[in-house]
Coordinates of C-alpha atoms and ligand atoms in Angstrom, one line a residue:
X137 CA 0.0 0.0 0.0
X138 CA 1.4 3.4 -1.1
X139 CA -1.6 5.7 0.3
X140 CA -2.2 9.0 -2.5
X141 CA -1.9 12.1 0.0
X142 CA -2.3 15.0 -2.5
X143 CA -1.9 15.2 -6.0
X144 CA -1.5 18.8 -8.2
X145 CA -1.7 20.3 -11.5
X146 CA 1.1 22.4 -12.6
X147 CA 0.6 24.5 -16.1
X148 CA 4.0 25.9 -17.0
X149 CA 5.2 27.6 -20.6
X150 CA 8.5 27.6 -21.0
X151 CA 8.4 28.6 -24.6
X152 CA 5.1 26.9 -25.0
X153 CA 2.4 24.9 -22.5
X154 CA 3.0 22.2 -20.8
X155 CA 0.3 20.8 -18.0
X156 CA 1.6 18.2 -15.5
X157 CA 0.1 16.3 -12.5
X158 CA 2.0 15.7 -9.9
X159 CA 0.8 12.9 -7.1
X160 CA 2.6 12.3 -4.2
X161 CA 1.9 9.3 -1.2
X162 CA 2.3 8.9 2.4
X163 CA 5.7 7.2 2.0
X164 CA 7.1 10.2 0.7
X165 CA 7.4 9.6 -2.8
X166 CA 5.7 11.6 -6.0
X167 CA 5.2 10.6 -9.5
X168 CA 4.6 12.9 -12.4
X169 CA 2.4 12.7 -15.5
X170 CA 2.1 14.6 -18.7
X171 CA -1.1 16.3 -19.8
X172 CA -0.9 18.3 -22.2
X173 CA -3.3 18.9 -25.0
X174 CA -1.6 21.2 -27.8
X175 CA -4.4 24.4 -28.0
X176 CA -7.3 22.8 -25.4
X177 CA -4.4 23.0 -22.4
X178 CA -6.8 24.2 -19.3
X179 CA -9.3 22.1 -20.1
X180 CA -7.4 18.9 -19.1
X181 CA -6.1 20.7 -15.9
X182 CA -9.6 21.4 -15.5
X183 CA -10.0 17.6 -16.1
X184 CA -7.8 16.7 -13.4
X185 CA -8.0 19.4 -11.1
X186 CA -11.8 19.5 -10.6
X187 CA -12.8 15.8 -11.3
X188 CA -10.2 13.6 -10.8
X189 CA -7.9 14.4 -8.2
X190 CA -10.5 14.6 -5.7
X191 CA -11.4 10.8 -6.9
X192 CA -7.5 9.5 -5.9
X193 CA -6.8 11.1 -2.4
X194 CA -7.0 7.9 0.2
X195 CA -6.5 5.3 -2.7
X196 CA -3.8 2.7 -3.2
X197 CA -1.4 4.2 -5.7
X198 CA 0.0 0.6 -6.7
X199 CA -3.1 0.0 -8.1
X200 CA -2.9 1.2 -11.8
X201 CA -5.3 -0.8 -13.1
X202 CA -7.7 -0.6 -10.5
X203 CA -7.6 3.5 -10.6
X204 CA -7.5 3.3 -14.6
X205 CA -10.7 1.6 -14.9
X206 CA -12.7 3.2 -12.1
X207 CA -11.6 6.9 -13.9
X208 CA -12.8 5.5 -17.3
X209 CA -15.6 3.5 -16.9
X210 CA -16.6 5.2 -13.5
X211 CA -16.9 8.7 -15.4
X212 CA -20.1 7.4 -17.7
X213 CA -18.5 9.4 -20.4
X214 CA -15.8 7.2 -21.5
X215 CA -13.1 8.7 -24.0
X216 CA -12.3 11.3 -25.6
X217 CA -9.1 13.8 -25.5
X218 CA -9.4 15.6 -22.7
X219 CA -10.8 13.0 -20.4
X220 CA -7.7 10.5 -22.3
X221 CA -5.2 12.7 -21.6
X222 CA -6.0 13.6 -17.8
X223 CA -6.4 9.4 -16.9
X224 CA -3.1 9.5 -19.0
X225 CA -1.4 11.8 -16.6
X226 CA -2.8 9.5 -13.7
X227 CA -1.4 6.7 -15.1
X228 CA 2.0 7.3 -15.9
X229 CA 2.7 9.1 -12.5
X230 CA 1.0 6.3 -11.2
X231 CA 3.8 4.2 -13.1
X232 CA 6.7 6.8 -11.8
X233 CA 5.5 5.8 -8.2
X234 CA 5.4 2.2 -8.6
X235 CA 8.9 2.0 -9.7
X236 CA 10.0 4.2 -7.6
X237 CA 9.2 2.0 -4.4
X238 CA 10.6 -1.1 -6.6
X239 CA 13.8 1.0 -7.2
X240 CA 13.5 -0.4 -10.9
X241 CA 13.3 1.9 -14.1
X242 CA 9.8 1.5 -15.5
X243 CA 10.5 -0.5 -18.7
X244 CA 11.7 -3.4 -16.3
X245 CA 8.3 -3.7 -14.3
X246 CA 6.8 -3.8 -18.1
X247 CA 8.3 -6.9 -18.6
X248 CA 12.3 -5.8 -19.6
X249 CA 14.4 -4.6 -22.7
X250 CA 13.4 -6.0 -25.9
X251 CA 16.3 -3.6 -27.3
X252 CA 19.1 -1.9 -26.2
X253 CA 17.6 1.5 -27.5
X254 CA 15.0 3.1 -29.5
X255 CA 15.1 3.8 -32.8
X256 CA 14.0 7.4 -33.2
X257 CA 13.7 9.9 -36.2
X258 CA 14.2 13.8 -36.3
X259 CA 12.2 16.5 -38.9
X260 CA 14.0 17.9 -41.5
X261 CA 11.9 21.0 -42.5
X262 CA 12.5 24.1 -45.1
X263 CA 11.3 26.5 -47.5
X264 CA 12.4 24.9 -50.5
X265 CA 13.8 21.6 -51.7
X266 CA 17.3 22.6 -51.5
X267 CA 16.8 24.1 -47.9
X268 CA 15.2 20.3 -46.6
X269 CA 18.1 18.7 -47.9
X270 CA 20.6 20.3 -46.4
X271 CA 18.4 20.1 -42.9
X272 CA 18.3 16.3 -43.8
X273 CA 22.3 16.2 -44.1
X274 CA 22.7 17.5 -40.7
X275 CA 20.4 14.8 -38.8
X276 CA 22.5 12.2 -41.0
X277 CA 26.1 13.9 -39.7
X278 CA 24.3 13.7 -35.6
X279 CA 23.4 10.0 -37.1
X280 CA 19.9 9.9 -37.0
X281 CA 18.6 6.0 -39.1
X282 CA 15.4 7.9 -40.0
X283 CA 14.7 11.4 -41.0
X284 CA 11.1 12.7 -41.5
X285 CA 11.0 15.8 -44.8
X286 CA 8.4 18.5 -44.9
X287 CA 9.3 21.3 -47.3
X288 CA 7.2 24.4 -48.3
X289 CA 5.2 24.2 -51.4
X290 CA 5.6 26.7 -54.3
X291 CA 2.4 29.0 -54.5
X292 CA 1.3 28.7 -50.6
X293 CA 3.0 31.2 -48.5
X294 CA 3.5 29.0 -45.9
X295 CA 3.0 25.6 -45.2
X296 CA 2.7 23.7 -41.5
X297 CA 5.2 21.6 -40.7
X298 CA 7.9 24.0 -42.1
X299 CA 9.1 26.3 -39.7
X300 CA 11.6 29.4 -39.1
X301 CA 13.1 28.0 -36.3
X302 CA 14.8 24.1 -37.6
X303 CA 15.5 22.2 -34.1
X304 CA 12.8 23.2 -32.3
X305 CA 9.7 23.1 -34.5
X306 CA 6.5 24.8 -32.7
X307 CA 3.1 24.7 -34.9
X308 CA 0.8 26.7 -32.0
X309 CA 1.6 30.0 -33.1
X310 CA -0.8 32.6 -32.1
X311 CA -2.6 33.9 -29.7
X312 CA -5.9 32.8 -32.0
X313 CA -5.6 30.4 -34.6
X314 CA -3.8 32.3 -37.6
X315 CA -4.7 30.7 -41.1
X316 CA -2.7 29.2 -43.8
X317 CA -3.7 28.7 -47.5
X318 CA -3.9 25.6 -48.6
X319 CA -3.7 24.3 -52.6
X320 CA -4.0 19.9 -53.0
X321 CA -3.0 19.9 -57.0
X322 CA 0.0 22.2 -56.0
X323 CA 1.2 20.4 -53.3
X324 CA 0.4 16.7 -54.7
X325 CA 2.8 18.2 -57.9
X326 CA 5.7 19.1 -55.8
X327 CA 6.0 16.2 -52.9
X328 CA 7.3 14.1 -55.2
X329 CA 10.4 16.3 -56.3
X330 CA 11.5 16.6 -52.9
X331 CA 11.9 12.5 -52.2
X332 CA 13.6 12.4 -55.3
X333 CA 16.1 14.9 -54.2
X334 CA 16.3 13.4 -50.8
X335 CA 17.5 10.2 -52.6
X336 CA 20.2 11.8 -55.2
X337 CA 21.2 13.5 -51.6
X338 CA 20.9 10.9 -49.0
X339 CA 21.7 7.6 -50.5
X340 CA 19.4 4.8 -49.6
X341 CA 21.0 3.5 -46.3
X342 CA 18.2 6.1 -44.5
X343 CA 14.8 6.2 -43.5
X344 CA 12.9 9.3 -45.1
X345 CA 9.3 9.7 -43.9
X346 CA 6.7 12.3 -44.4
X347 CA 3.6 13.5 -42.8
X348 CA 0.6 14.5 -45.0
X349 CA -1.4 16.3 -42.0
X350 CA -4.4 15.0 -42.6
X351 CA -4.8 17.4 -46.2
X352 CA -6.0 14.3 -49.0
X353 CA -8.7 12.2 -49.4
X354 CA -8.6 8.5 -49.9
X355 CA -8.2 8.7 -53.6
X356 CA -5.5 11.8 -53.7
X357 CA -3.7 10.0 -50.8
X358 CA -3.2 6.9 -53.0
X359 CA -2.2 8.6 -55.9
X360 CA 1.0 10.5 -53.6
X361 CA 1.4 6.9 -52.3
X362 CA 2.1 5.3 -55.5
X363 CA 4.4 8.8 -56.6
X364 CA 6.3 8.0 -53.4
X365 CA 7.0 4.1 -54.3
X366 CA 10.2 4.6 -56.0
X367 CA 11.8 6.6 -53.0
X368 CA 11.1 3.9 -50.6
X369 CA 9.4 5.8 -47.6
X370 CA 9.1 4.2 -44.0
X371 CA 6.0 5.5 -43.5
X372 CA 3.3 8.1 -45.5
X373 CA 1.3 9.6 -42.1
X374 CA -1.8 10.7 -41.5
X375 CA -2.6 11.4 -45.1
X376 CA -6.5 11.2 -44.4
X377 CA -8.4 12.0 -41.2
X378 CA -9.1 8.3 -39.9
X379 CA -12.3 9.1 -38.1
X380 CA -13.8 6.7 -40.6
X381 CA -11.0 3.9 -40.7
X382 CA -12.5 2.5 -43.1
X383 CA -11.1 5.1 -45.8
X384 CA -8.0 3.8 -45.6
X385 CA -9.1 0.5 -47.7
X386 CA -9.0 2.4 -50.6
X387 CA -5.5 3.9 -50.2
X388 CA -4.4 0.5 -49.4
X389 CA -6.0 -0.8 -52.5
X390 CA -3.6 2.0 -54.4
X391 CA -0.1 1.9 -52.7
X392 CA 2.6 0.2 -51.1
X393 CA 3.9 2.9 -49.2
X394 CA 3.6 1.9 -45.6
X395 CA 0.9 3.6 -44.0
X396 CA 0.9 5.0 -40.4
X397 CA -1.8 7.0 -38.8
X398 CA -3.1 8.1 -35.3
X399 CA -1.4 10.9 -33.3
X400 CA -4.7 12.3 -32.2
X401 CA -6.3 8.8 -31.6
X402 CA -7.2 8.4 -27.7
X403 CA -8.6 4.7 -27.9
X404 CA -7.7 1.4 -29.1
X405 CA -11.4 2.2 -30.5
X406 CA -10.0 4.8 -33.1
X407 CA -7.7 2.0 -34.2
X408 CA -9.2 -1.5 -34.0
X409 CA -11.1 -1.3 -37.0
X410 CA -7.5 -0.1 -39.1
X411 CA -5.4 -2.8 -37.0
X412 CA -7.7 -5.7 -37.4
X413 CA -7.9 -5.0 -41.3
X414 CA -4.7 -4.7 -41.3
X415 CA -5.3 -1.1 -43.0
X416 CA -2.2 0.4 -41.8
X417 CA 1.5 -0.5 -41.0
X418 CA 2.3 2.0 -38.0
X419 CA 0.0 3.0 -35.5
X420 CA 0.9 6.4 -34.4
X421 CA -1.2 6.7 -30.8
X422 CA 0.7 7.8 -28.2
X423 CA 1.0 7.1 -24.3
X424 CA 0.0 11.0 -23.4
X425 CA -3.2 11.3 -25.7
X426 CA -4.1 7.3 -25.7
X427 CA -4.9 6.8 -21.7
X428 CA -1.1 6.3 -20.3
X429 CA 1.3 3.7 -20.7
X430 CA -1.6 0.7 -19.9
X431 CA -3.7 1.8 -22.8
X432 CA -0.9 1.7 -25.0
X433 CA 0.0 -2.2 -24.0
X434 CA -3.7 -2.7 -25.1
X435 CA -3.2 -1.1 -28.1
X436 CA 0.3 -2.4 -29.6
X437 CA -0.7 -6.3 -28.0
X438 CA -3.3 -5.7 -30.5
X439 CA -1.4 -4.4 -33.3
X440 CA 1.1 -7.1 -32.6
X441 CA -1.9 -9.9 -33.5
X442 CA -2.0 -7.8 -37.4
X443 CA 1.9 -7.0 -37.6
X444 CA 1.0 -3.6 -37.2
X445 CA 3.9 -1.8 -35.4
X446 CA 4.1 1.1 -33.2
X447 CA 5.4 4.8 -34.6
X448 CA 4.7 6.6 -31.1
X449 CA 4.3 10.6 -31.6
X450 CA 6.4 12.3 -30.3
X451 CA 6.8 16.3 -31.5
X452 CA 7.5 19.1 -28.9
X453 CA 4.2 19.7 -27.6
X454 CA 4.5 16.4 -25.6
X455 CA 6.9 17.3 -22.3
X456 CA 9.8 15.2 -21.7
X457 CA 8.1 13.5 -19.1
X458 CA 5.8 11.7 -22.2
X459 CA 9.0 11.3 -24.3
X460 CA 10.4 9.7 -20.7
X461 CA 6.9 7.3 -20.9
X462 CA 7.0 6.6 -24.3
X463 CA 10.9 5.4 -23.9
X464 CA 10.2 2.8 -21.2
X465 CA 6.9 1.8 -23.2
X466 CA 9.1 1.2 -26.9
X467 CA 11.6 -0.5 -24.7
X468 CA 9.4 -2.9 -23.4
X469 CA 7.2 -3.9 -26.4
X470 CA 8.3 -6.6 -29.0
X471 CA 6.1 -4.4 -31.8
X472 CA 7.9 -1.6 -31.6
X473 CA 8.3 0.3 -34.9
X474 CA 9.4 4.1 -34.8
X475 CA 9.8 6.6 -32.1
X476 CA 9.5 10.3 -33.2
X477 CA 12.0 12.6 -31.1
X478 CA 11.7 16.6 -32.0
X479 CA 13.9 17.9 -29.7
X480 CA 13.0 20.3 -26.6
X481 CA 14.0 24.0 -26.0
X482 CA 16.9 24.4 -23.2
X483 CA 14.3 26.0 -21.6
X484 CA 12.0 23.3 -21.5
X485 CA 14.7 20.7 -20.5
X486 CA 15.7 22.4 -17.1
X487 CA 11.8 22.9 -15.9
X488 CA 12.0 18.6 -17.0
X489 CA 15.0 17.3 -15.7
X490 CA 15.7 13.7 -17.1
X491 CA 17.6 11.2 -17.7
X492 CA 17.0 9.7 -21.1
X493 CA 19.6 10.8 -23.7
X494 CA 20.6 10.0 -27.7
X495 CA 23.6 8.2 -29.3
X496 CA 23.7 6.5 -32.8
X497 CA 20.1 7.1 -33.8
X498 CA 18.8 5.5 -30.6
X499 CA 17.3 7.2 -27.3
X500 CA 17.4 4.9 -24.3
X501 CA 15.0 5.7 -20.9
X502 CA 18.2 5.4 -18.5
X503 CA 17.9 3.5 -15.5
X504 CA 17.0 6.1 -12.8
X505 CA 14.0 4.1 -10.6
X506 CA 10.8 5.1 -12.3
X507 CA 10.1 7.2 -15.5
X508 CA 13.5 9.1 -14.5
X509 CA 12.2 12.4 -15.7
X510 CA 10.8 15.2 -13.2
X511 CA 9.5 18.4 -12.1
X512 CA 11.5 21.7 -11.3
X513 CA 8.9 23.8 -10.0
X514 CA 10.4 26.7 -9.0
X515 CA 11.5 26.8 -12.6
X516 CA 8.2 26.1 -13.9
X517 CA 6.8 29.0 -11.6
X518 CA 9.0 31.4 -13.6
X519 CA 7.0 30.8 -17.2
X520 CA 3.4 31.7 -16.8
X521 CA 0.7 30.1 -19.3
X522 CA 0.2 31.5 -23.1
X523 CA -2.8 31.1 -24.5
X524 CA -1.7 29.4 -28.0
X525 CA -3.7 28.0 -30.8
X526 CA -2.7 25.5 -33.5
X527 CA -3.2 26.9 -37.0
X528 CA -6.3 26.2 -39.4
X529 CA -6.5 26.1 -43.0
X530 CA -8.4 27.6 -45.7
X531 CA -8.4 27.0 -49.5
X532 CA -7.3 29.0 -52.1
X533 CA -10.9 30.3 -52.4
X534 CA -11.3 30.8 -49.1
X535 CA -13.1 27.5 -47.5
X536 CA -12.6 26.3 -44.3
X537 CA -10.6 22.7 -45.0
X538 CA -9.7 19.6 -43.0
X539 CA -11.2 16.8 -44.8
Ligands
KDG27 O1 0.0 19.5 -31.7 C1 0.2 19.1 -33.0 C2 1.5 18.6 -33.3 O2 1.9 17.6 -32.3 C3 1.6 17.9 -34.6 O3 1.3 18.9 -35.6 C4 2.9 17.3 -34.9 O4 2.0 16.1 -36.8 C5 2.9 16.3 -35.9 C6 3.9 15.3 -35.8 O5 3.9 14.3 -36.6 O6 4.8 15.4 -35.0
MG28 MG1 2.0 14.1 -37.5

């Protein structure tokens, strides 16, 4: 028995938002939990703050499963991203407790390594072709295995993934939600030059990926998969919405690209429909936004059944104590595919102390007892919450688009 004693949101932006929960028990101990919802932020501390931390005082905080089930099934309205993302934050500071009383990092109370590191890849973003390439060169020289490209299409004066600043990519930029212009037939014309580039430039010895955003239909996304086939990609992402999973039939019927999908899935019920069809290659659901570190299990013993592999999510907006979750989780999972790593602002890494770190490609967890990531909050205290909207997207002619 590890009684819960108090538990505590802290919302912190040290060059954007992060939301945390922080739990501690009467034997002294504390375990943190991301949750953080890029644009929707206070809504999940609201989450947490109002409706679930008064649900943990008193309980048992060894019992994950236990608490993880009473929050979802106890709260009559199951799912969904905010109420996802705050039983996430439960979970994997519930994870961060237990291994710290076993004195064990948390990827050996999930059953041990399956590899001795996980395989991650880095964004290569720019303006033009040229300017991509030469972003793509530098994650090869830190020796990156796998390198996603986004580059700006000619036409559009801007384009989202592609950003000024190159290491530390940040999409929520404004105070609203500014909007972009957005042209299918120009940008279907010109993906195509860049992989082709990217091979003249890179050889053939490293994974290139790319992530649609969500801006094709079934039809258009098949037709950029089959333009892609001669490059080789790892993985085409997200290039439909997958709210109806069964869409991506018909870009499976089109390409062999390998398909991943699934960063703003909360539930192995956004994805069973696409694993058990075997309609994608990579599912993309992470341990932040999918219910913790148990949901995921669920979800990648699953995928494992329909050699579907994971591709975790893993950009900026997700603190280092996710990227800490999601490093003991990869480690621990004989499915694991991908693991995206967009690296955090100095500023960000001294409010989150941790101890994972990077060498030939890989990131390992470290073996600190627990997640090995944590809280500095008298550094947190010193970067007040933004408000800070993700971007939205109109066409040419002016309609509101997201398919
Ligand atoms: O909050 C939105 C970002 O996390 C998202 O745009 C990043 O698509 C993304 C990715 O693949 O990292
Ligand atoms: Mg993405």
């Amino acid at each position: 028995m590890s009684r819960i004693t108090a538990a505590r949101v802290i919302v912190t932006s040290p060059g954007r938002n992060f939301v945390t929960l922080k739990i501690e028990t009467a034997d002294g101990l504390h375990g943190i939990g991301d949750a953080t919802l890029n644009g929707r932020e206070l809504a999940v501390a609201s989450y947490l703050t109002d409706h679930v931390i008064p649900c943990l005082i008193g309980r048992d905080a060894h019992r994950i499963e236990d608490i993880w089930q009473f929050l979802y099934k106890g709260a009559y309205w199951r799912g969904g991203p905010v109420g996802m993302t705050a039983i996430a934050a439960v979970d994997m500071a519930l994870w961060d407790i237990k291994g710290k009383v076993a004195g064990l990092p948390v990827y050996e109370l999930l059953g041990g390594a399956c590899r001795d590191g996980v395989t991650v890849y880095g964004h290569a973003n720019g303006e033009t072709i040229d300017d991509t390439i030469a972003e793509a060169l530098k994650y090869n020289a830190l020796g990156y295995k796998a390198i996603r490209l986004q580059t700006g299409v000619p036409g559009l004066p801007s384009t989202y993934g592609v950003s000024a600043d190159k290491m530390f990519y940040e999409p929520a930029d404004n105070d609203l939600p500014s909007e972009n212009v957005w042209s299918t037939a120009k940008y279907l014309n010109h993906i195509p030059k860049l992989f082709a580039a990217a091979r003249e430039a890179l050889g053939w010895d490293v994974h290139l990926l790319h992530d649609v955003h969500h801006r094709l239909t079934p039809i258009e996304a098949g037709r950029l998969g089959k333009d892609l086939e001669p490059y080789r990609l790892f993985w085409m992402e997200d290039s439909t919405p997958a709210e109806n999973q069964e869409a991506f039939r018909l870009i499976r019927q089109h390409t062999t690209t390998p398909l991943a999908v699934g960063e703003i899935f909360s539930s192995i019920w956004n994805c069973k429909d696409l694993i058990q069809n075997q309609l994608i290659d990579y599912i993309r659901a992470t341990v932040l936004h999918a219910g913790g570190i148990s949901h995921m299990r669920r979800i990648a013993a699953l995928a494992d059944l329909y050699q579907v592999r994971t591709g975790c999510h893993g950009a900026t907006d997700l603190s280092p104590v996710t990227m800490a979750a999601a490093l003991h989780f990869d480690m621990s999972i004989p499915n694991f595919g991908l693991q995206e790593y967009m690296r955090h602002t100095p500023e960000t890494d001294e409010v989150f102390p941790h101890g994972y770190s990077f060498a030939d490609g890989c990131l390992h967890p470290g073996d600190a007892p627990g997640l090995g990531v944590d809280i500095d909050e008298a550094r947190a205290a010193l970067y007040p919450y933004r408000r800070s909207y993700l971007p939205v997207n109109r066409l040419e002619d002016g309609t509101m688009f997201n398919w």
